[in-house]
Short mmCIF file of C-alpha atoms in Angstrom, two decimals:
data_model
loop_
_atom_site.label_atom_id
_atom_site.label_comp_id
_atom_site.label_asym_id
_atom_site.label_seq_id
_atom_site.Cartn_x
_atom_site.Cartn_y
_atom_site.Cartn_z
CA MET A 28 -17.87 -5.88 -15.95
CA LYS A 29 -14.41 -6.57 -17.34
CA LEU A 30 -14.11 -2.98 -18.65
CA GLY A 31 -15.17 -1.66 -15.26
CA ILE A 32 -12.58 -3.78 -13.51
CA ALA A 33 -9.96 -2.50 -15.97
CA VAL A 34 -10.89 1.13 -15.01
CA LEU A 35 -10.73 0.26 -11.30
CA VAL A 36 -7.27 -1.17 -11.89
CA LEU A 37 -6.32 2.12 -13.60
CA ALA A 38 -7.59 3.97 -10.53
CA TYR A 39 -5.58 1.62 -8.30
CA GLY A 40 -2.54 2.45 -10.43
CA LEU A 41 -3.01 6.08 -9.45
CA SER A 42 -3.39 5.02 -5.82
CA GLN A 43 -0.07 3.19 -6.05
CA PHE A 44 1.50 6.30 -7.63
CA TYR A 45 0.20 8.61 -4.92
CA ARG A 46 1.66 6.46 -2.14
CA ALA A 47 5.11 6.33 -3.73
CA PHE A 48 5.89 9.65 -5.38
CA LEU A 49 7.03 11.64 -2.34
CA ALA A 50 10.45 9.94 -2.38
CA VAL A 51 11.20 11.55 -5.73
CA LEU A 52 9.78 14.99 -4.81
CA ALA A 53 11.71 15.17 -1.54
CA PRO A 54 14.63 17.35 -2.77
CA ASP A 55 12.33 19.84 -4.62
CA LEU A 56 9.91 20.15 -1.70
CA GLN A 57 12.73 20.82 0.71
CA VAL A 58 14.12 23.66 -1.45
CA ASP A 59 10.77 25.22 -2.46
CA ILE A 60 8.59 25.01 0.65
CA GLY A 61 11.00 23.82 3.36
CA ALA A 62 9.52 20.31 3.69
CA MET A 63 12.10 18.20 5.54
CA PRO A 64 12.16 14.38 5.67
CA ASP A 65 10.22 14.40 8.95
CA ASP A 66 7.50 16.54 7.37
CA LEU A 67 7.21 14.17 4.46
CA ALA A 68 7.08 11.21 6.82
CA ALA A 69 4.11 12.88 8.52
CA ALA A 70 2.47 13.56 5.12
CA SER A 71 2.97 9.95 4.06
CA GLY A 72 1.72 8.72 7.41
CA VAL A 73 -1.44 10.82 7.10
CA TRP A 74 -2.07 9.35 3.65
CA PHE A 75 -2.01 5.84 5.05
CA LEU A 76 -3.91 6.64 8.22
CA VAL A 77 -6.73 8.43 6.44
CA PHE A 78 -6.79 5.57 3.90
CA ALA A 79 -7.03 3.06 6.78
CA ALA A 80 -9.64 5.05 8.74
CA MET A 81 -11.97 5.02 5.77
CA GLN A 82 -11.93 1.22 5.36
CA ILE A 83 -14.78 0.51 7.86
CA PRO A 84 -17.26 3.01 6.30
CA ILE A 85 -16.13 1.85 2.83
CA GLY A 86 -16.89 -1.76 3.80
CA ILE A 87 -20.39 -0.76 4.87
CA ALA A 88 -20.86 1.23 1.67
CA LEU A 89 -19.70 -1.67 -0.53
CA ASP A 90 -22.18 -4.06 1.06
CA ARG A 91 -25.06 -1.55 0.99
CA VAL A 92 -24.67 0.73 -2.06
CA GLY A 93 -22.06 -1.13 -4.07
CA PRO A 94 -18.64 -0.34 -5.45
CA LYS A 95 -19.63 2.03 -8.23
CA LEU A 96 -20.96 5.05 -6.26
CA THR A 97 -18.50 4.45 -3.42
CA ALA A 98 -15.45 4.64 -5.71
CA VAL A 99 -16.66 7.52 -7.92
CA VAL A 100 -17.50 10.00 -5.22
CA MET A 101 -14.45 9.37 -3.04
CA PHE A 102 -11.94 9.25 -5.90
CA ALA A 103 -13.17 12.43 -7.57
CA LEU A 104 -13.32 14.49 -4.38
CA GLY A 105 -10.24 13.02 -2.66
CA ALA A 106 -7.69 12.06 -5.29
CA GLY A 107 -8.65 14.83 -7.76
CA GLY A 108 -9.15 17.54 -5.12
CA GLY A 109 -6.10 16.53 -3.11
CA ALA A 110 -3.80 16.66 -6.16
CA PHE A 111 -4.92 20.25 -6.83
CA VAL A 112 -4.36 21.21 -3.16
CA PHE A 113 -0.87 19.71 -3.37
CA ALA A 114 -0.11 21.77 -6.49
CA MET A 115 -0.91 24.93 -4.55
CA ALA A 116 1.09 24.02 -1.39
CA GLN A 117 3.06 26.82 0.20
CA SER A 118 4.21 25.03 3.34
CA PRO A 119 4.63 21.45 4.66
CA ILE A 120 1.23 21.56 6.39
CA HIS A 121 -0.45 22.07 3.00
CA VAL A 122 1.32 18.93 1.69
CA ILE A 123 0.08 17.00 4.74
CA ILE A 124 -3.55 18.17 4.15
CA ALA A 125 -3.28 17.31 0.44
CA MET A 126 -1.93 13.82 1.20
CA GLY A 127 -4.78 13.21 3.61
CA LEU A 128 -7.31 14.11 0.91
CA ILE A 129 -5.57 11.90 -1.63
CA GLY A 130 -5.50 9.04 0.83
CA LEU A 131 -9.28 9.40 1.29
CA GLY A 132 -9.75 9.33 -2.43
CA CYS A 133 -7.64 6.27 -3.03
CA ALA A 134 -9.14 4.26 -0.19
CA PRO A 135 -12.00 2.51 -2.00
CA VAL A 136 -10.63 1.52 -5.41
CA LEU A 137 -8.70 -1.74 -4.66
CA MET A 138 -11.42 -2.93 -2.26
CA ALA A 139 -14.07 -2.23 -4.90
CA SER A 140 -12.19 -4.57 -7.26
CA TYR A 141 -11.80 -7.23 -4.56
CA PHE A 142 -15.47 -6.95 -3.67
CA ILE A 143 -16.41 -7.64 -7.32
CA PHE A 144 -14.00 -10.60 -7.48
CA ALA A 145 -15.38 -12.09 -4.29
CA ARG A 146 -19.01 -11.81 -5.46
CA THR A 147 -18.38 -12.85 -9.08
CA TYR A 148 -15.52 -15.34 -9.36
CA SER A 149 -14.56 -18.72 -7.82
CA PRO A 150 -12.67 -18.57 -4.48
CA ALA A 151 -9.96 -20.69 -6.13
CA VAL A 152 -8.90 -17.88 -8.43
CA PHE A 153 -9.37 -14.99 -5.97
CA ALA A 154 -5.68 -14.79 -4.95
CA THR A 155 -4.54 -14.83 -8.59
CA LEU A 156 -7.01 -12.11 -9.59
CA ALA A 157 -6.17 -10.09 -6.51
CA GLY A 158 -2.46 -10.40 -7.21
CA ALA A 159 -2.82 -9.53 -10.89
CA THR A 160 -4.81 -6.41 -9.96
CA ILE A 161 -1.99 -5.28 -7.67
CA GLY A 162 0.66 -6.30 -10.20
CA ILE A 163 -0.91 -4.31 -13.06
CA GLY A 164 -1.92 -1.43 -10.80
CA SER A 165 1.62 -1.27 -9.42
CA LEU A 166 2.74 0.12 -12.72
CA GLY A 167 1.57 3.34 -11.11
CA ASN A 168 4.16 2.67 -8.40
CA LEU A 169 6.81 2.61 -11.14
CA ALA A 170 5.45 5.84 -12.56
CA GLY A 171 6.21 7.39 -9.17
CA ALA A 172 9.92 6.77 -9.76
CA SER A 173 11.82 7.67 -12.97
CA PRO A 174 8.82 8.93 -14.95
CA MET A 175 7.84 11.22 -12.06
CA ALA A 176 11.42 12.45 -11.84
CA TRP A 177 11.35 13.19 -15.59
CA ALA A 178 8.01 15.05 -15.34
CA VAL A 179 9.16 17.17 -12.41
CA THR A 180 12.42 18.03 -14.17
CA THR A 181 10.63 18.88 -17.43
CA TYR A 182 7.48 20.65 -16.23
CA GLY A 183 7.96 21.41 -12.53
CA TRP A 184 6.34 19.65 -9.57
CA ARG A 185 3.34 22.05 -9.31
CA GLU A 186 2.38 21.63 -12.98
CA THR A 187 2.84 17.89 -12.67
CA MET A 188 0.44 17.73 -9.69
CA GLN A 189 -2.13 19.84 -11.59
CA GLY A 190 -1.99 17.34 -14.47
CA LEU A 191 -2.45 14.49 -11.99
CA GLY A 192 -5.57 16.20 -10.59
CA ILE A 193 -7.09 16.34 -14.08
CA VAL A 194 -6.25 12.71 -14.74
CA SER A 195 -7.85 11.66 -11.41
CA LEU A 196 -11.11 13.43 -12.30
CA LEU A 197 -11.18 11.74 -15.73
CA VAL A 198 -10.66 8.34 -14.15
CA ALA A 199 -13.50 8.99 -11.68
CA ALA A 200 -15.77 9.77 -14.67
CA LEU A 201 -14.73 6.49 -16.35
CA ILE A 202 -15.60 4.52 -13.20
CA TRP A 203 -19.10 6.00 -13.30
CA VAL A 204 -19.57 5.00 -16.95
CA THR A 205 -18.06 1.47 -16.88
CA VAL A 206 -18.41 -0.15 -13.39
CA LYS A 207 -21.50 -2.24 -12.58
CA ASN A 208 -22.44 -3.39 -9.12
CA PRO A 209 -22.57 -7.19 -8.60
CA PRO A 210 -25.83 -8.74 -7.31
CA LYS A 211 -26.40 -8.31 -3.59
CA VAL A 212 -26.30 -11.32 -1.25
CA GLU A 213 -29.80 -12.03 0.02
CA THR A 214 -29.69 -12.92 3.72
CA GLU A 215 -31.59 -12.31 6.91
CA HIS A 216 -28.31 -11.81 8.75
CA ARG A 217 -27.07 -8.21 8.67
CA GLY A 218 -24.00 -8.61 10.80
CA SER A 219 -21.22 -6.09 11.40
CA VAL A 220 -17.46 -5.74 11.56
CA PHE A 221 -17.67 -6.78 15.23
CA ASP A 222 -18.72 -10.26 14.15
CA LEU A 223 -15.45 -10.52 12.29
CA LEU A 224 -13.41 -9.17 15.20
CA LYS A 225 -14.90 -11.92 17.41
CA MET A 226 -13.33 -14.60 15.20
CA PRO A 227 -10.05 -15.68 16.93
CA GLN A 228 -8.74 -17.40 13.83
CA LEU A 229 -8.42 -13.97 12.09
CA TRP A 230 -6.20 -12.28 14.70
CA PRO A 231 -2.90 -13.98 13.72
CA LEU A 232 -3.64 -12.78 10.15
CA PHE A 233 -4.36 -9.28 11.41
CA ALA A 234 -1.05 -9.27 13.31
CA LEU A 235 1.00 -9.98 10.20
CA MET A 236 -1.18 -7.72 8.03
CA PHE A 237 -0.38 -4.81 10.38
CA VAL A 238 3.35 -5.02 9.77
CA ASN A 239 4.13 -6.97 6.63
CA TYR A 240 3.54 -4.19 4.04
CA ALA A 241 4.97 -1.36 6.17
CA PRO A 242 8.68 -1.77 5.18
CA ALA A 243 7.98 -2.08 1.46
CA ALA A 244 5.51 0.81 1.40
CA GLY A 245 7.43 2.99 3.86
CA LEU A 246 10.80 2.58 2.18
CA ARG A 247 9.54 2.67 -1.40
CA GLY A 248 7.19 5.58 -0.79
CA LEU A 249 9.30 7.78 1.42
CA TRP A 250 12.53 6.71 3.08
CA ALA A 251 14.37 5.32 0.06
CA GLY A 252 14.77 8.83 -1.38
CA PRO A 253 16.31 10.52 1.75
CA TYR A 254 18.33 7.34 2.51
CA LEU A 255 19.95 7.24 -0.93
CA ARG A 256 20.57 11.02 -0.89
CA ASP A 257 21.95 11.26 2.65
CA VAL A 258 24.07 8.04 2.70
CA TYR A 259 25.22 7.90 -0.90
CA GLY A 260 24.74 11.42 -2.22
CA ALA A 261 22.25 10.22 -4.85
CA ASP A 262 20.51 12.72 -7.12
CA VAL A 263 16.86 12.58 -8.25
CA SER A 264 17.75 10.45 -11.28
CA LEU A 265 19.52 7.74 -9.26
CA ILE A 266 16.76 7.78 -6.63
CA GLY A 267 14.27 7.22 -9.43
CA GLN A 268 16.29 4.29 -10.81
CA VAL A 269 16.60 2.51 -7.46
CA THR A 270 12.96 3.00 -6.52
CA PHE A 271 12.00 1.81 -10.00
CA VAL A 272 13.90 -1.43 -9.37
CA MET A 273 12.15 -1.83 -6.04
CA GLY A 274 8.79 -1.23 -7.73
CA LEU A 275 9.56 -3.87 -10.32
CA ALA A 276 10.26 -6.39 -7.57
CA MET A 277 6.91 -5.57 -5.92
CA ILE A 278 5.07 -6.10 -9.19
CA ALA A 279 6.82 -9.41 -9.85
CA ALA A 280 5.79 -10.57 -6.39
CA SER A 281 2.14 -9.68 -6.93
CA PHE A 282 2.05 -11.96 -9.99
CA ALA A 283 4.13 -14.70 -8.38
CA TYR A 284 2.38 -15.42 -5.10
CA GLY A 285 -0.99 -16.63 -6.55
CA PRO A 286 0.60 -19.29 -8.76
CA LEU A 287 2.96 -20.28 -5.95
CA GLU A 288 -0.05 -20.91 -3.73
CA ARG A 289 -1.50 -23.30 -6.28
CA LEU A 290 1.86 -24.96 -6.97
CA PHE A 291 2.61 -25.72 -3.35
CA ARG A 292 -1.04 -26.01 -2.27
CA THR A 293 -0.54 -23.77 0.73
CA ARG A 294 -1.09 -20.07 1.47
CA LYS A 295 0.47 -20.01 4.91
CA TRP A 296 3.93 -21.27 4.01
CA VAL A 297 4.21 -19.17 0.85
CA ILE A 298 3.38 -16.11 2.94
CA ILE A 299 5.92 -17.14 5.59
CA ALA A 300 8.63 -17.62 2.94
CA GLY A 301 8.01 -14.16 1.46
CA ASN A 302 8.09 -12.38 4.78
CA THR A 303 11.21 -14.29 5.83
CA LEU A 304 12.94 -12.74 2.80
CA SER A 305 11.95 -9.30 4.14
CA VAL A 306 13.29 -10.17 7.60
CA VAL A 307 16.67 -11.31 6.30
CA SER A 308 17.11 -8.25 4.07
CA LEU A 309 16.14 -5.87 6.89
CA LEU A 310 18.54 -7.61 9.23
CA ILE A 311 21.42 -7.06 6.84
CA LEU A 312 20.57 -3.36 6.33
CA SER A 313 20.07 -2.73 10.08
CA ILE A 314 23.56 -4.14 10.77
CA VAL A 315 25.23 -2.56 7.72
CA PRO A 316 23.14 0.44 6.57
CA ASP A 317 25.72 1.44 3.89
CA PRO A 318 26.77 -1.73 2.05
CA GLY A 319 27.05 0.09 -1.28
CA VAL A 320 24.38 1.72 -3.36
CA TRP A 321 23.62 -1.26 -5.62
CA VAL A 322 23.78 -3.76 -2.80
CA SER A 323 21.29 -1.51 -0.98
CA ALA A 324 19.16 -1.41 -4.11
CA ALA A 325 19.07 -5.19 -4.26
CA LEU A 326 18.14 -5.48 -0.60
CA LEU A 327 15.39 -2.86 -1.03
CA ALA A 328 14.07 -4.87 -3.98
CA ALA A 329 14.07 -8.03 -1.81
CA ILE A 330 12.13 -6.18 0.88
CA GLY A 331 9.63 -5.04 -1.79
CA PHE A 332 9.22 -8.65 -3.07
CA GLY A 333 8.88 -10.16 0.43
CA GLY A 334 6.47 -7.51 1.61
CA SER A 335 4.01 -7.93 -1.26
CA THR A 336 2.10 -10.94 0.08
CA PHE A 337 -1.01 -8.73 0.59
CA PRO A 338 -3.22 -10.49 -2.06
CA LEU A 339 -2.45 -13.91 -0.52
CA LEU A 340 -3.14 -12.61 2.97
CA VAL A 341 -6.48 -11.24 1.80
CA ALA A 342 -7.33 -14.58 0.14
CA HIS A 343 -6.35 -16.41 3.36
CA SER A 344 -8.53 -14.09 5.43
CA LYS A 345 -11.47 -14.24 3.05
CA ALA A 346 -11.76 -18.00 3.61
CA PHE A 347 -13.06 -17.18 7.10
CA PHE A 348 -15.59 -14.45 6.09
CA PRO A 349 -19.34 -14.99 5.90
CA ALA A 350 -20.56 -14.13 2.34
CA HIS A 351 -22.80 -11.24 3.51
CA LEU A 352 -19.81 -9.61 5.23
CA THR A 353 -17.47 -9.76 2.30
CA GLY A 354 -17.19 -5.97 1.87
CA ARG A 355 -16.60 -5.37 5.54
CA GLY A 356 -14.17 -8.31 5.69
CA VAL A 357 -11.84 -7.25 2.90
CA THR A 358 -11.84 -3.61 4.06
CA LEU A 359 -11.13 -4.66 7.67
CA VAL A 360 -8.09 -6.58 6.46
CA ASN A 361 -7.03 -3.57 4.38
CA LEU A 362 -7.45 -1.32 7.45
CA PHE A 363 -4.86 -3.34 9.33
CA SER A 364 -2.46 -3.41 6.39
CA ILE A 365 -2.62 0.28 5.44
CA GLY A 366 -3.06 1.45 9.09
CA GLY A 367 0.16 -0.36 9.95
CA VAL A 368 2.04 1.57 7.27
CA GLY A 369 0.68 4.86 8.61
CA VAL A 370 1.68 4.07 12.19
CA ALA A 371 5.14 2.99 11.00
CA GLN A 372 5.69 6.26 9.11
CA PHE A 373 4.97 8.26 12.28
CA ALA A 374 7.13 5.91 14.35
CA THR A 375 10.14 6.10 12.06
CA ALA A 376 10.21 9.91 11.79
CA PRO A 377 11.48 10.44 15.38
CA LEU A 378 13.92 7.51 14.96
CA HIS A 379 15.39 9.38 12.00
CA THR A 380 15.71 12.63 14.00
CA TYR A 381 17.25 10.83 16.98
CA GLY A 382 19.66 8.87 14.86
CA VAL A 383 20.92 11.92 12.97
CA GLY A 384 22.07 13.43 16.31
CA MET A 385 24.01 10.30 17.31
CA ALA A 386 27.47 9.16 16.34
CA GLY A 387 27.35 7.97 12.74
CA GLY A 388 24.64 10.51 11.79
CA PHE A 389 22.65 9.50 8.78
CA THR A 390 24.02 5.95 8.76
CA THR A 391 22.81 5.43 12.30
CA ALA A 392 19.44 7.08 11.61
CA TYR A 393 18.62 4.74 8.70
CA GLY A 394 20.04 1.76 10.58
CA LEU A 395 17.44 2.46 13.30
CA ILE A 396 14.68 2.66 10.73
CA PHE A 397 15.69 -0.67 9.21
CA ALA A 398 15.86 -2.19 12.69
CA PHE A 399 12.38 -0.95 13.55
CA PHE A 400 10.94 -2.58 10.48
CA LEU A 401 12.86 -5.77 11.23
CA VAL A 402 11.51 -6.16 14.76
CA THR A 403 7.90 -5.42 13.80
CA VAL A 404 7.79 -7.82 10.84
CA LEU A 405 9.47 -10.55 12.91
CA CYS A 406 6.80 -10.14 15.63
CA GLY A 407 3.97 -10.35 13.06
CA LEU A 408 5.57 -13.41 11.47
CA ILE A 409 5.79 -15.18 14.83
CA ALA A 410 2.07 -14.50 15.47
CA TYR A 411 1.18 -15.73 11.99
CA PHE A 412 2.77 -19.15 12.69
CA PHE A 413 -0.31 -19.97 14.82
CA VAL A 414 -2.89 -19.37 12.04
CA THR A 415 -4.82 -22.23 10.41
CA ASP A 416 -3.81 -22.79 6.77
CA ARG A 417 -6.76 -22.38 4.39
CA THR A 418 -6.71 -22.66 0.56
CA ASP A 419 -10.44 -22.60 -0.10
#
């Protein structure tokens, strides 16, 4: 089982990579196939929306057929096939289609790991295991920065994407060989996702889930690249360095929040503290969008750290789930989280276009994007204040 989890973490690393690499490719895609920032925002949004849309059927599949078959089929067809489609792209629409396929393929791998944790390990260590999975898997997020920039410069972006397609197929084969399904929960109650949606104590969690990851994922995966290029004239190398720093902050957060929960004996207030850090950083950038490239890098890193409370939010939510709805529960939470990122990507694209045409140009455009993220996270945080704290 441990080897299977390690392979699922490897697959999740590729998922993290695929949601983050567009920021580095932005200059090359604009030159080669005319993909503008708005096109890439749409492509990134499609990745997250397809990923989110698949969570309900994935939850049903996890509870009924298990994580092994669910992850293998979707990762091979989606992540592998989508990478090859991306490598052949001749226009922005091809990139959008490819990102949709990749989003479908990446959708089950983290939830497959969480499903195994929930069925196999004590609830007391779930948040730590969940955070460690994201922390280790987020090395793929780092690979989407400087290493991706190096590969594109050395081999070309099409050849790099072909190599990623091959790697994705190999990882799918390893999942088939190593992952074992945990025992099923025997119960007379079948239940459905609607039983979870009827639980009022979950809705404050859903509200924060919908917005808390959107700034970190949206900026790290897409807007950081155009922002640094347009406001500071950054090249691919500098963009890779700044996004690498932001990725490191997100990894550090994934390892930190679980121990902090045990240290302070609260999930709610650790989550509130992390998201407050995001709010303060977004407030500064929305007021002063060009404070200097390394000040911006530090604030982006703070947003990444504050927006990485996902494992703790899943652990908090899981405390309310009936055991036989574990698969549907964790995927429902993931739907809100990833779906919020997708919606935010589509919402910020017209803000960028509108801001560029205003006085201040690019500075105004990115100030509007930061302000959008600020308002949405603040609203989610206010709703979350009303949730019941649970550490079981």
